[in-house]
Structure formats: structure tokens, C-alpha cells
PDB file of C-alpha atoms in Angstrom:
ATOM      1  CA  MET D   1     -36.373  24.588  84.107  1.00 67.00           C
ATOM      2  CA  ASP D   2     -36.718  22.210  87.069  1.00 77.00           C
ATOM      3  CA  ALA D   3     -35.175  19.390  85.037  1.00 76.00           C
ATOM      4  CA  LEU D   4     -32.176  21.618  84.305  1.00 73.00           C
ATOM      5  CA  ARG D   5     -31.742  22.487  87.993  1.00 76.00           C
ATOM      6  CA  ASP D   6     -32.058  18.818  88.973  1.00 77.00           C
ATOM      7  CA  ALA D   7     -29.454  17.807  86.372  1.00 73.00           C
ATOM      8  CA  LEU D   8     -26.996  20.364  87.713  1.00 73.00           C
ATOM      9  CA  ARG D   9     -27.438  18.905  91.211  1.00 76.00           C
ATOM     10  CA  GLU D  10     -26.489  15.488  89.817  1.00 73.00           C
ATOM     11  CA  LEU D  11     -23.088  16.599  88.506  1.00 70.00           C
ATOM     12  CA  PRO D  12     -20.111  15.021  90.303  1.00 64.00           C
ATOM     13  CA  GLU D  13     -19.164  16.585  93.644  1.00 64.00           C
ATOM     14  CA  ALA D  14     -15.969  18.023  92.155  1.00 59.00           C
ATOM     15  CA  VAL D  15     -17.958  20.041  89.601  1.00 68.00           C
ATOM     16  CA  PHE D  16     -19.688  23.238  90.641  1.00 83.00           C
ATOM     17  CA  ALA D  17     -22.217  25.050  88.457  1.00 85.00           C
ATOM     18  CA  ASP D  18     -24.303  28.228  88.485  1.00 90.00           C
ATOM     19  CA  LEU D  19     -27.450  28.797  86.455  1.00 90.00           C
ATOM     20  CA  LEU D  20     -28.444  32.315  85.417  1.00 93.00           C
ATOM     21  CA  GLU D  21     -31.385  33.551  83.369  1.00 92.00           C
ATOM     22  CA  SER D  22     -32.189  36.780  81.544  1.00 92.00           C
ATOM     23  CA  GLU D  23     -35.115  37.673  79.326  1.00 90.00           C
ATOM     24  CA  ALA D  24     -33.157  36.583  76.253  1.00 90.00           C
ATOM     25  CA  ALA D  25     -30.933  33.704  77.397  1.00 92.00           C
ATOM     26  CA  TYR D  26     -29.827  31.109  79.937  1.00 93.00           C
ATOM     27  CA  ARG D  27     -26.236  31.031  81.140  1.00 94.00           C
ATOM     28  CA  LEU D  28     -24.460  28.073  82.719  1.00 93.00           C
ATOM     29  CA  VAL D  29     -21.161  28.673  84.491  1.00 95.00           C
ATOM     30  CA  ILE D  30     -19.407  25.398  85.263  1.00 91.00           C
ATOM     31  CA  ASP D  31     -16.106  24.984  87.110  1.00 89.00           C
ATOM     32  CA  LEU D  32     -13.957  22.403  85.345  1.00 88.00           C
ATOM     33  CA  PRO D  33     -10.558  22.861  86.997  1.00 84.00           C
ATOM     34  CA  GLY D  34      -7.713  21.784  84.767  1.00 84.00           C
ATOM     35  CA  ALA D  35      -9.908  21.419  81.679  1.00 88.00           C
ATOM     36  CA  THR D  36      -9.254  23.577  78.629  1.00 90.00           C
ATOM     37  CA  ALA D  37     -11.130  24.447  75.462  1.00 92.00           C
ATOM     38  CA  ASP D  38      -9.059  21.762  73.714  1.00 91.00           C
ATOM     39  CA  THR D  39     -10.052  19.050  76.225  1.00 91.00           C
ATOM     40  CA  THR D  40     -13.746  19.999  76.357  1.00 91.00           C
ATOM     41  CA  GLU D  41     -16.460  19.113  73.848  1.00 92.00           C
ATOM     42  CA  LEU D  42     -19.820  20.848  73.956  1.00 92.00           C
ATOM     43  CA  ARG D  43     -22.920  20.403  71.786  1.00 89.00           C
ATOM     44  CA  THR D  44     -26.677  20.818  71.868  1.00 87.00           C
ATOM     45  CA  GLU D  45     -28.803  18.019  70.529  1.00 86.00           C
ATOM     46  CA  GLY D  46     -32.416  16.998  71.037  1.00 84.00           C
ATOM     47  CA  GLY D  47     -33.116  19.583  73.720  1.00 86.00           C
ATOM     48  CA  ARG D  48     -30.047  18.609  75.737  1.00 86.00           C
ATOM     49  CA  LEU D  49     -26.631  20.117  76.350  1.00 88.00           C
ATOM     50  CA  HIS D  50     -23.862  17.491  76.088  1.00 89.00           C
ATOM     51  CA  ILE D  51     -20.612  18.227  77.911  1.00 90.00           C
ATOM     52  CA  GLU D  52     -17.477  16.080  77.813  1.00 90.00           C
ATOM     53  CA  ALA D  53     -14.447  17.480  79.620  1.00 90.00           C
ATOM     54  CA  ARG D  54     -11.214  16.094  80.975  1.00 88.00           C
ATOM     55  CA  ARG D  55      -8.357  17.470  82.992  1.00 82.00           C
ATOM     56  CA  GLU D  56      -4.888  17.036  81.618  1.00 76.00           C
ATOM     57  CA  LYS D  57      -2.202  16.518  84.204  1.00 76.00           C
ATOM     58  CA  SER D  58       1.519  16.552  83.766  1.00 77.00           C
ATOM     59  CA  PHE D  59       4.345  15.918  86.173  1.00 80.00           C
ATOM     60  CA  PRO D  60       8.124  15.472  85.960  1.00 87.00           C
ATOM     61  CA  ASP D  61       9.361  12.096  84.688  1.00 87.00           C
ATOM     62  CA  GLU D  62      11.059  11.246  87.992  1.00 92.00           C
ATOM     63  CA  PHE D  63       7.646  11.140  89.721  1.00 87.00           C
ATOM     64  CA  GLN D  64       4.904   8.552  89.492  1.00 81.00           C
ATOM     65  CA  PHE D  65       1.430   8.391  90.960  1.00 76.00           C
ATOM     66  CA  VAL D  66       1.164   6.815  94.391  1.00 78.00           C
ATOM     67  CA  ARG D  67      -2.368   8.077  94.836  1.00 74.00           C
ATOM     68  CA  GLU D  68      -4.600   9.904  92.390  1.00 70.00           C
ATOM     69  CA  ASP D  69      -7.549  11.761  93.882  1.00 66.00           C
ATOM     70  CA  ARG D  70      -7.864  14.599  91.365  1.00 64.00           C
ATOM     71  CA  PRO D  71      -9.160  12.950  88.239  1.00 67.00           C
ATOM     72  CA  LEU D  72     -11.686  14.855  86.225  1.00 71.00           C
ATOM     73  CA  PHE D  73     -13.643  13.362  83.415  1.00 82.00           C
ATOM     74  CA  LEU D  74     -17.085  14.787  82.995  1.00 82.00           C
ATOM     75  CA  ASP D  75     -19.600  13.257  80.614  1.00 86.00           C
ATOM     76  CA  ALA D  76     -22.930  14.967  81.264  1.00 85.00           C
ATOM     77  CA  GLU D  77     -26.209  15.471  79.457  1.00 85.00           C
ATOM     78  CA  ILE D  78     -28.178  18.407  80.798  1.00 86.00           C
ATOM     79  CA  PRO D  79     -31.814  18.876  79.720  1.00 87.00           C
ATOM     80  CA  LEU D  80     -32.555  22.341  78.419  1.00 88.00           C
ATOM     81  CA  PRO D  81     -35.734  24.301  79.178  1.00 88.00           C
ATOM     82  CA  PRO D  82     -38.426  24.088  76.466  1.00 88.00           C
ATOM     83  CA  ASP D  83     -37.811  27.686  75.352  1.00 88.00           C
ATOM     84  CA  ALA D  84     -34.049  27.179  74.884  1.00 89.00           C
ATOM     85  CA  ASP D  85     -32.812  27.565  71.323  1.00 87.00           C
ATOM     86  CA  ASP D  86     -30.036  25.550  69.681  1.00 80.00           C
ATOM     87  CA  GLU D  87     -28.089  28.810  69.310  1.00 81.00           C
ATOM     88  CA  ALA D  88     -25.367  28.919  71.953  1.00 88.00           C
ATOM     89  CA  THR D  89     -21.950  30.415  72.619  1.00 91.00           C
ATOM     90  CA  ALA D  90     -19.262  29.221  75.010  1.00 94.00           C
ATOM     91  CA  THR D  91     -16.021  30.434  76.515  1.00 93.00           C
ATOM     92  CA  MET D  92     -13.440  28.698  78.690  1.00 93.00           C
ATOM     93  CA  GLU D  93     -11.218  30.764  80.928  1.00 92.00           C
ATOM     94  CA  GLN D  94      -8.980  29.306  83.636  1.00 90.00           C
ATOM     95  CA  GLY D  95     -11.078  26.145  83.920  1.00 88.00           C
ATOM     96  CA  VAL D  96     -14.417  27.955  84.011  1.00 93.00           C
ATOM     97  CA  LEU D  97     -16.809  27.068  81.189  1.00 93.00           C
ATOM     98  CA  THR D  98     -19.478  29.679  80.448  1.00 94.00           C
ATOM     99  CA  VAL D  99     -22.280  28.590  78.107  1.00 93.00           C
ATOM    100  CA  THR D 100     -24.926  31.074  76.963  1.00 93.00           C
ATOM    101  CA  ILE D 101     -27.993  29.559  75.319  1.00 91.00           C
ATOM    102  CA  GLN D 102     -30.433  31.891  73.630  1.00 90.00           C
ATOM    103  CA  LYS D 103     -34.157  31.630  74.280  1.00 89.00           C
ATOM    104  CA  ARG D 104     -36.542  31.235  71.397  1.00 85.00           C
ATOM    105  CA  SER D 105     -38.074  34.497  70.352  1.00 73.00           C
ATOM    106  CA  ALA D 106     -41.193  35.414  72.277  1.00 57.00           C
ATOM    107  CA  THR D 107     -42.438  37.639  69.478  1.00 56.00           C
ATOM    108  CA  PRO D 108     -45.962  36.933  68.310  1.00 57.00           C
ATOM    109  CA  GLY D 109     -46.370  34.799  65.217  1.00 60.00           C
ATOM    110  CA  GLU D 110     -47.363  36.189  61.865  1.00 60.00           C
ATOM    111  CA  THR D 111     -51.007  36.808  61.107  1.00 60.00           C
ATOM    112  CA  ILE D 112     -52.413  34.395  58.558  1.00 59.00           C
ATOM    113  CA  PRO D 113     -54.845  36.042  56.201  1.00 67.00           C
ATOM    114  CA  ILE D 114     -58.148  34.223  55.652  1.00 61.00           C
ATOM    115  CA  GLU D 115     -59.658  34.409  52.211  1.00 70.00           C
ATOM    116  CA  SER D 116     -63.406  34.252  51.738  1.00 50.00           C
TER     117      SER D 116
END
């Protein structure tokens, strides 16, 4: 889980994230102001969580940018803990992305009968 914490520290300064853990799952809560579910892509692959998000901005036609200090394009790969499963759910509400990643079952394996 240290690699996950370190990766969250490396996100751009404009992106804030919380990491939560329960017995059954991990939860990442990431602030992506201005991003929506339509402008965010999320996938798990090879033990990593891939996040691509962008903020869409609109302004009246009579205005043009003189200075732009609020861009947001996030392209991040976050390593997942070894017990994280590929099963995940996500919601986006008012620019806050919440990703819940299930842990692999900690139930004991099946007994293998030995024939003599």
C-alpha cells in the first residue's frame, strides 16, 4: 500500500485525493474540479488504476483567454495494493471521483484431497 500512497502524493498540486480502507475494499476519493463522467476515463490493468480526466471550460464568445491558470488534464497510473481485485465501481459527483476497489477474498482455499 506504500506504493499507492506514494503515487497519490505525486499527483499534480491541483488534484487532491483521499485513500480509505475497509476489510473488504479500498476507496479513492479524488477531486477533479470541472471534470465529469463524460470527460473522465478509468480502468484497471496490470495491477494499476489508470485515470484520464479533463476539465471542460466554456465562456461567452465575446471573451478570449488572456491568461489560463486553471487547466486540468490528469493522466495518472496509480499502483494498486497486491490484494486489490480488478472489480471496481466508480461515481462522479460535482467533480469528485470516488473509486471503490474490492479486495481479493481472504477466505481459505479449498482442501485438496490426497489419494493413496
